[in-house]
Amino acid sequence: MDDIEYVDCLVSEYLLFRGFTQSRDSFLMELDRDRLLGFEVSSIVKQIFVYLEEFNIDKFMEIWEHLTDTFFIRLEEDMLWTVRKLEISLKRYYLVNSISSGNKEACIQFFMKYGNELATDQEWRAWFALPYMINPEN
C-alpha cells in the first residue's frame, strides 16, 4: 500500500503547491473517511468487525454494499455463493454477539430493519425467534 500512500501524498502536495488549500483539506478529509481503507484487506476486515461488535449494522451494511458494488459484482457465479454465505455468517455473528452481550434491542432492531427481506429465506426462519428465547445458547 506504500504506492497508494505515495500518490496520496503527491496529490496533497500538488494541491498545496497550487494554493488549493480548501481542495486539499477536502481531499484529506476524504482520505480519513476512505471506506475501503486503501484496499488493505486486513484493515477492511478489522473495520467490519468493529462495526459488528459495536452493534452498528448500518455502517456494516454500508461497507458491505460498497464491497459488493465494487468487487463482488465482478466475481464468477460459483464465488458469489461464497460471498453470500459470508454475508449471512457476518449478519448472524452480529445477532449472536448482540444476544451474548445482553443487547437484545440491537437484535430486535436488526429484524425490524431487515426482517422483510430475510423472511422469505428458509435459512433465516429459525433466527427470528432468537431475541425472544430464554436460553438461546441451548
PDB file of C-alpha atoms in Angstrom:
ATOM      1  CA  MET A   1       0.000   0.000   0.000  1.00  0.00           C
ATOM      2  CA  ASP A   2       3.034   2.254   0.032  1.00  0.00           C
ATOM      3  CA  ASP A   3       2.327   3.179  -3.600  1.00  0.00           C
ATOM      4  CA  ILE A   4      -1.160   4.451  -2.819  1.00  0.00           C
ATOM      5  CA  GLU A   5       0.084   6.425   0.160  1.00  0.00           C
ATOM      6  CA  TYR A   6       2.824   7.910  -2.022  1.00  0.00           C
ATOM      7  CA  VAL A   7       0.316   9.002  -4.657  1.00  0.00           C
ATOM      8  CA  ASP A   8      -1.962  10.438  -1.965  1.00  0.00           C
ATOM      9  CA  CYS A   9       0.990  12.437  -0.662  1.00  0.00           C
ATOM     10  CA  LEU A  10       1.779  13.683  -4.167  1.00  0.00           C
ATOM     11  CA  VAL A  11      -1.802  14.806  -4.734  1.00  0.00           C
ATOM     12  CA  SER A  12      -1.834  16.577  -1.381  1.00  0.00           C
ATOM     13  CA  GLU A  13       1.460  18.330  -2.131  1.00  0.00           C
ATOM     14  CA  TYR A  14       0.241  19.320  -5.604  1.00  0.00           C
ATOM     15  CA  LEU A  15      -2.926  20.857  -4.211  1.00  0.00           C
ATOM     16  CA  LEU A  16      -0.898  22.730  -1.620  1.00  0.00           C
ATOM     17  CA  PHE A  17       1.625  23.875  -4.261  1.00  0.00           C
ATOM     18  CA  ARG A  18      -1.190  25.245  -6.432  1.00  0.00           C
ATOM     19  CA  GLY A  19      -2.753  27.026  -3.479  1.00  0.00           C
ATOM     20  CA  PHE A  20      -5.872  24.867  -3.475  1.00  0.00           C
ATOM     21  CA  THR A  21      -5.982  24.694   0.305  1.00  0.00           C
ATOM     22  CA  GLN A  22      -9.718  24.047   0.563  1.00  0.00           C
ATOM     23  CA  SER A  23      -9.452  21.273  -2.017  1.00  0.00           C
ATOM     24  CA  ARG A  24      -6.507  19.820  -0.098  1.00  0.00           C
ATOM     25  CA  ASP A  25      -8.479  19.946   3.158  1.00  0.00           C
ATOM     26  CA  SER A  26     -11.407  18.193   1.447  1.00  0.00           C
ATOM     27  CA  PHE A  27      -9.055  15.606  -0.018  1.00  0.00           C
ATOM     28  CA  LEU A  28      -7.522  14.903   3.396  1.00  0.00           C
ATOM     29  CA  MET A  29     -10.984  14.583   4.981  1.00  0.00           C
ATOM     30  CA  GLU A  30     -11.998  12.148   2.231  1.00  0.00           C
ATOM     31  CA  LEU A  31      -8.885  10.087   2.924  1.00  0.00           C
ATOM     32  CA  ASP A  32      -9.895   9.892   6.581  1.00  0.00           C
ATOM     33  CA  ARG A  33     -13.327   8.572   5.568  1.00  0.00           C
ATOM     34  CA  ASP A  34     -11.961   6.134   2.980  1.00  0.00           C
ATOM     35  CA  ARG A  35     -14.449   3.269   3.231  1.00  0.00           C
ATOM     36  CA  LEU A  36     -12.146   0.740   1.641  1.00  0.00           C
ATOM     37  CA  LEU A  37      -9.182   1.810   3.745  1.00  0.00           C
ATOM     38  CA  GLY A  38      -6.780   1.913   0.815  1.00  0.00           C
ATOM     39  CA  PHE A  39      -7.879  -1.569  -0.323  1.00  0.00           C
ATOM     40  CA  GLU A  40      -5.951  -3.101   2.569  1.00  0.00           C
ATOM     41  CA  VAL A  41      -7.824  -6.309   3.280  1.00  0.00           C
ATOM     42  CA  SER A  42      -6.823  -6.641   6.923  1.00  0.00           C
ATOM     43  CA  SER A  43      -7.983  -3.083   7.634  1.00  0.00           C
ATOM     44  CA  ILE A  44     -11.302  -3.676   5.884  1.00  0.00           C
ATOM     45  CA  VAL A  45     -11.905  -6.900   7.820  1.00  0.00           C
ATOM     46  CA  LYS A  46     -10.935  -5.225  11.086  1.00  0.00           C
ATOM     47  CA  GLN A  47     -13.335  -2.343  10.397  1.00  0.00           C
ATOM     48  CA  ILE A  48     -16.164  -4.740   9.537  1.00  0.00           C
ATOM     49  CA  PHE A  49     -15.759  -6.484  12.885  1.00  0.00           C
ATOM     50  CA  VAL A  50     -15.566  -3.160  14.721  1.00  0.00           C
ATOM     51  CA  TYR A  51     -18.941  -2.220  13.215  1.00  0.00           C
ATOM     52  CA  LEU A  52     -20.441  -5.603  14.095  1.00  0.00           C
ATOM     53  CA  GLU A  53     -19.111  -5.622  17.656  1.00  0.00           C
ATOM     54  CA  GLU A  54     -20.281  -2.056  18.250  1.00  0.00           C
ATOM     55  CA  PHE A  55     -23.763  -3.036  17.004  1.00  0.00           C
ATOM     56  CA  ASN A  56     -23.528  -0.629  14.093  1.00  0.00           C
ATOM     57  CA  ILE A  57     -25.364  -2.668  11.478  1.00  0.00           C
ATOM     58  CA  ASP A  58     -25.945   0.371   9.260  1.00  0.00           C
ATOM     59  CA  LYS A  59     -22.210   1.036   8.861  1.00  0.00           C
ATOM     60  CA  PHE A  60     -21.577  -2.670   8.289  1.00  0.00           C
ATOM     61  CA  MET A  61     -24.217  -2.780   5.561  1.00  0.00           C
ATOM     62  CA  GLU A  62     -22.826   0.402   4.019  1.00  0.00           C
ATOM     63  CA  ILE A  63     -19.331  -1.035   3.693  1.00  0.00           C
ATOM     64  CA  TRP A  64     -20.694  -4.439   2.608  1.00  0.00           C
ATOM     65  CA  GLU A  65     -22.808  -2.867  -0.144  1.00  0.00           C
ATOM     66  CA  HIS A  66     -19.811  -0.849  -1.260  1.00  0.00           C
ATOM     67  CA  LEU A  67     -17.687  -4.008  -1.422  1.00  0.00           C
ATOM     68  CA  THR A  68     -20.458  -5.725  -3.378  1.00  0.00           C
ATOM     69  CA  ASP A  69     -20.773  -2.866  -5.858  1.00  0.00           C
ATOM     70  CA  THR A  70     -17.014  -2.508  -6.228  1.00  0.00           C
ATOM     71  CA  PHE A  71     -15.652  -6.060  -6.083  1.00  0.00           C
ATOM     72  CA  PHE A  72     -18.136  -8.849  -5.543  1.00  0.00           C
ATOM     73  CA  ILE A  73     -20.199  -7.958  -8.599  1.00  0.00           C
ATOM     74  CA  ARG A  74     -17.227  -8.946 -10.777  1.00  0.00           C
ATOM     75  CA  LEU A  75     -16.931 -12.446  -9.314  1.00  0.00           C
ATOM     76  CA  GLU A  76     -17.896 -15.604 -11.115  1.00  0.00           C
ATOM     77  CA  GLU A  77     -21.160 -17.283 -10.154  1.00  0.00           C
ATOM     78  CA  ASP A  78     -19.567 -20.005  -8.013  1.00  0.00           C
ATOM     79  CA  MET A  79     -17.730 -17.389  -5.945  1.00  0.00           C
ATOM     80  CA  LEU A  80     -20.892 -15.335  -5.424  1.00  0.00           C
ATOM     81  CA  TRP A  81     -22.308 -18.241  -3.417  1.00  0.00           C
ATOM     82  CA  THR A  82     -19.314 -17.987  -1.076  1.00  0.00           C
ATOM     83  CA  VAL A  83     -19.781 -14.231  -0.694  1.00  0.00           C
ATOM     84  CA  ARG A  84     -23.485 -14.741   0.054  1.00  0.00           C
ATOM     85  CA  LYS A  85     -22.634 -17.313   2.745  1.00  0.00           C
ATOM     86  CA  LEU A  86     -20.081 -14.926   4.234  1.00  0.00           C
ATOM     87  CA  GLU A  87     -22.680 -12.142   4.384  1.00  0.00           C
ATOM     88  CA  ILE A  88     -25.160 -14.457   6.132  1.00  0.00           C
ATOM     89  CA  SER A  89     -22.475 -15.562   8.595  1.00  0.00           C
ATOM     90  CA  LEU A  90     -21.483 -11.983   9.408  1.00  0.00           C
ATOM     91  CA  LYS A  91     -25.096 -10.973   9.997  1.00  0.00           C
ATOM     92  CA  ARG A  92     -25.550 -13.980  12.258  1.00  0.00           C
ATOM     93  CA  TYR A  93     -22.359 -13.056  14.094  1.00  0.00           C
ATOM     94  CA  TYR A  94     -23.924  -9.648  14.702  1.00  0.00           C
ATOM     95  CA  LEU A  95     -27.039 -11.283  16.143  1.00  0.00           C
ATOM     96  CA  VAL A  96     -25.159 -13.766  18.320  1.00  0.00           C
ATOM     97  CA  ASN A  97     -22.879 -11.012  19.577  1.00  0.00           C
ATOM     98  CA  SER A  98     -25.829  -8.769  20.410  1.00  0.00           C
ATOM     99  CA  ILE A  99     -27.596 -11.518  22.394  1.00  0.00           C
ATOM    100  CA  SER A 100     -24.457 -12.743  24.173  1.00  0.00           C
ATOM    101  CA  SER A 101     -23.607  -9.140  25.105  1.00  0.00           C
ATOM    102  CA  GLY A 102     -27.051  -8.622  26.572  1.00  0.00           C
ATOM    103  CA  ASN A 103     -28.126  -6.201  23.843  1.00  0.00           C
ATOM    104  CA  LYS A 104     -31.421  -7.761  22.751  1.00  0.00           C
ATOM    105  CA  GLU A 105     -32.538  -4.385  21.454  1.00  0.00           C
ATOM    106  CA  ALA A 106     -29.880  -4.488  18.706  1.00  0.00           C
ATOM    107  CA  CYS A 107     -31.148  -7.907  17.687  1.00  0.00           C
ATOM    108  CA  ILE A 108     -34.762  -6.727  17.594  1.00  0.00           C
ATOM    109  CA  GLN A 109     -33.790  -3.624  15.613  1.00  0.00           C
ATOM    110  CA  PHE A 110     -31.946  -5.837  13.117  1.00  0.00           C
ATOM    111  CA  PHE A 111     -35.076  -7.889  12.459  1.00  0.00           C
ATOM    112  CA  MET A 112     -37.257  -4.795  12.293  1.00  0.00           C
ATOM    113  CA  LYS A 113     -34.976  -3.358   9.644  1.00  0.00           C
ATOM    114  CA  TYR A 114     -34.138  -6.475   7.596  1.00  0.00           C
ATOM    115  CA  GLY A 115     -36.908  -8.860   8.596  1.00  0.00           C
ATOM    116  CA  ASN A 116     -38.993  -8.424   5.458  1.00  0.00           C
ATOM    117  CA  GLU A 117     -36.168  -9.339   3.107  1.00  0.00           C
ATOM    118  CA  LEU A 118     -34.991 -12.228   5.306  1.00  0.00           C
ATOM    119  CA  ALA A 119     -38.456 -13.701   5.940  1.00  0.00           C
ATOM    120  CA  THR A 120     -38.541 -15.374   2.534  1.00  0.00           C
ATOM    121  CA  ASP A 121     -35.190 -17.101   3.087  1.00  0.00           C
ATOM    122  CA  GLN A 122     -35.539 -20.554   4.684  1.00  0.00           C
ATOM    123  CA  GLU A 123     -32.076 -20.246   6.247  1.00  0.00           C
ATOM    124  CA  TRP A 124     -33.305 -17.370   8.419  1.00  0.00           C
ATOM    125  CA  ARG A 125     -36.648 -18.698   9.671  1.00  0.00           C
ATOM    126  CA  ALA A 126     -35.361 -20.111  12.981  1.00  0.00           C
ATOM    127  CA  TRP A 127     -33.285 -16.997  13.661  1.00  0.00           C
ATOM    128  CA  PHE A 128     -36.354 -14.791  14.054  1.00  0.00           C
ATOM    129  CA  ALA A 129     -37.010 -16.401  17.444  1.00  0.00           C
ATOM    130  CA  LEU A 130     -33.548 -15.528  18.776  1.00  0.00           C
ATOM    131  CA  PRO A 131     -34.405 -12.318  20.657  1.00  0.00           C
ATOM    132  CA  TYR A 132     -37.338 -13.995  22.378  1.00  0.00           C
ATOM    133  CA  MET A 133     -35.622 -17.162  23.567  1.00  0.00           C
ATOM    134  CA  ILE A 134     -34.895 -17.534  27.278  1.00  0.00           C
ATOM    135  CA  ASN A 135     -31.697 -19.568  26.799  1.00  0.00           C
ATOM    136  CA  PRO A 136     -30.654 -19.058  23.167  1.00  0.00           C
ATOM    137  CA  GLU A 137     -27.315 -20.835  23.710  1.00  0.00           C
ATOM    138  CA  ASN A 138     -29.246 -24.082  24.152  1.00  0.00           C
TER     139      ASN A 138
END
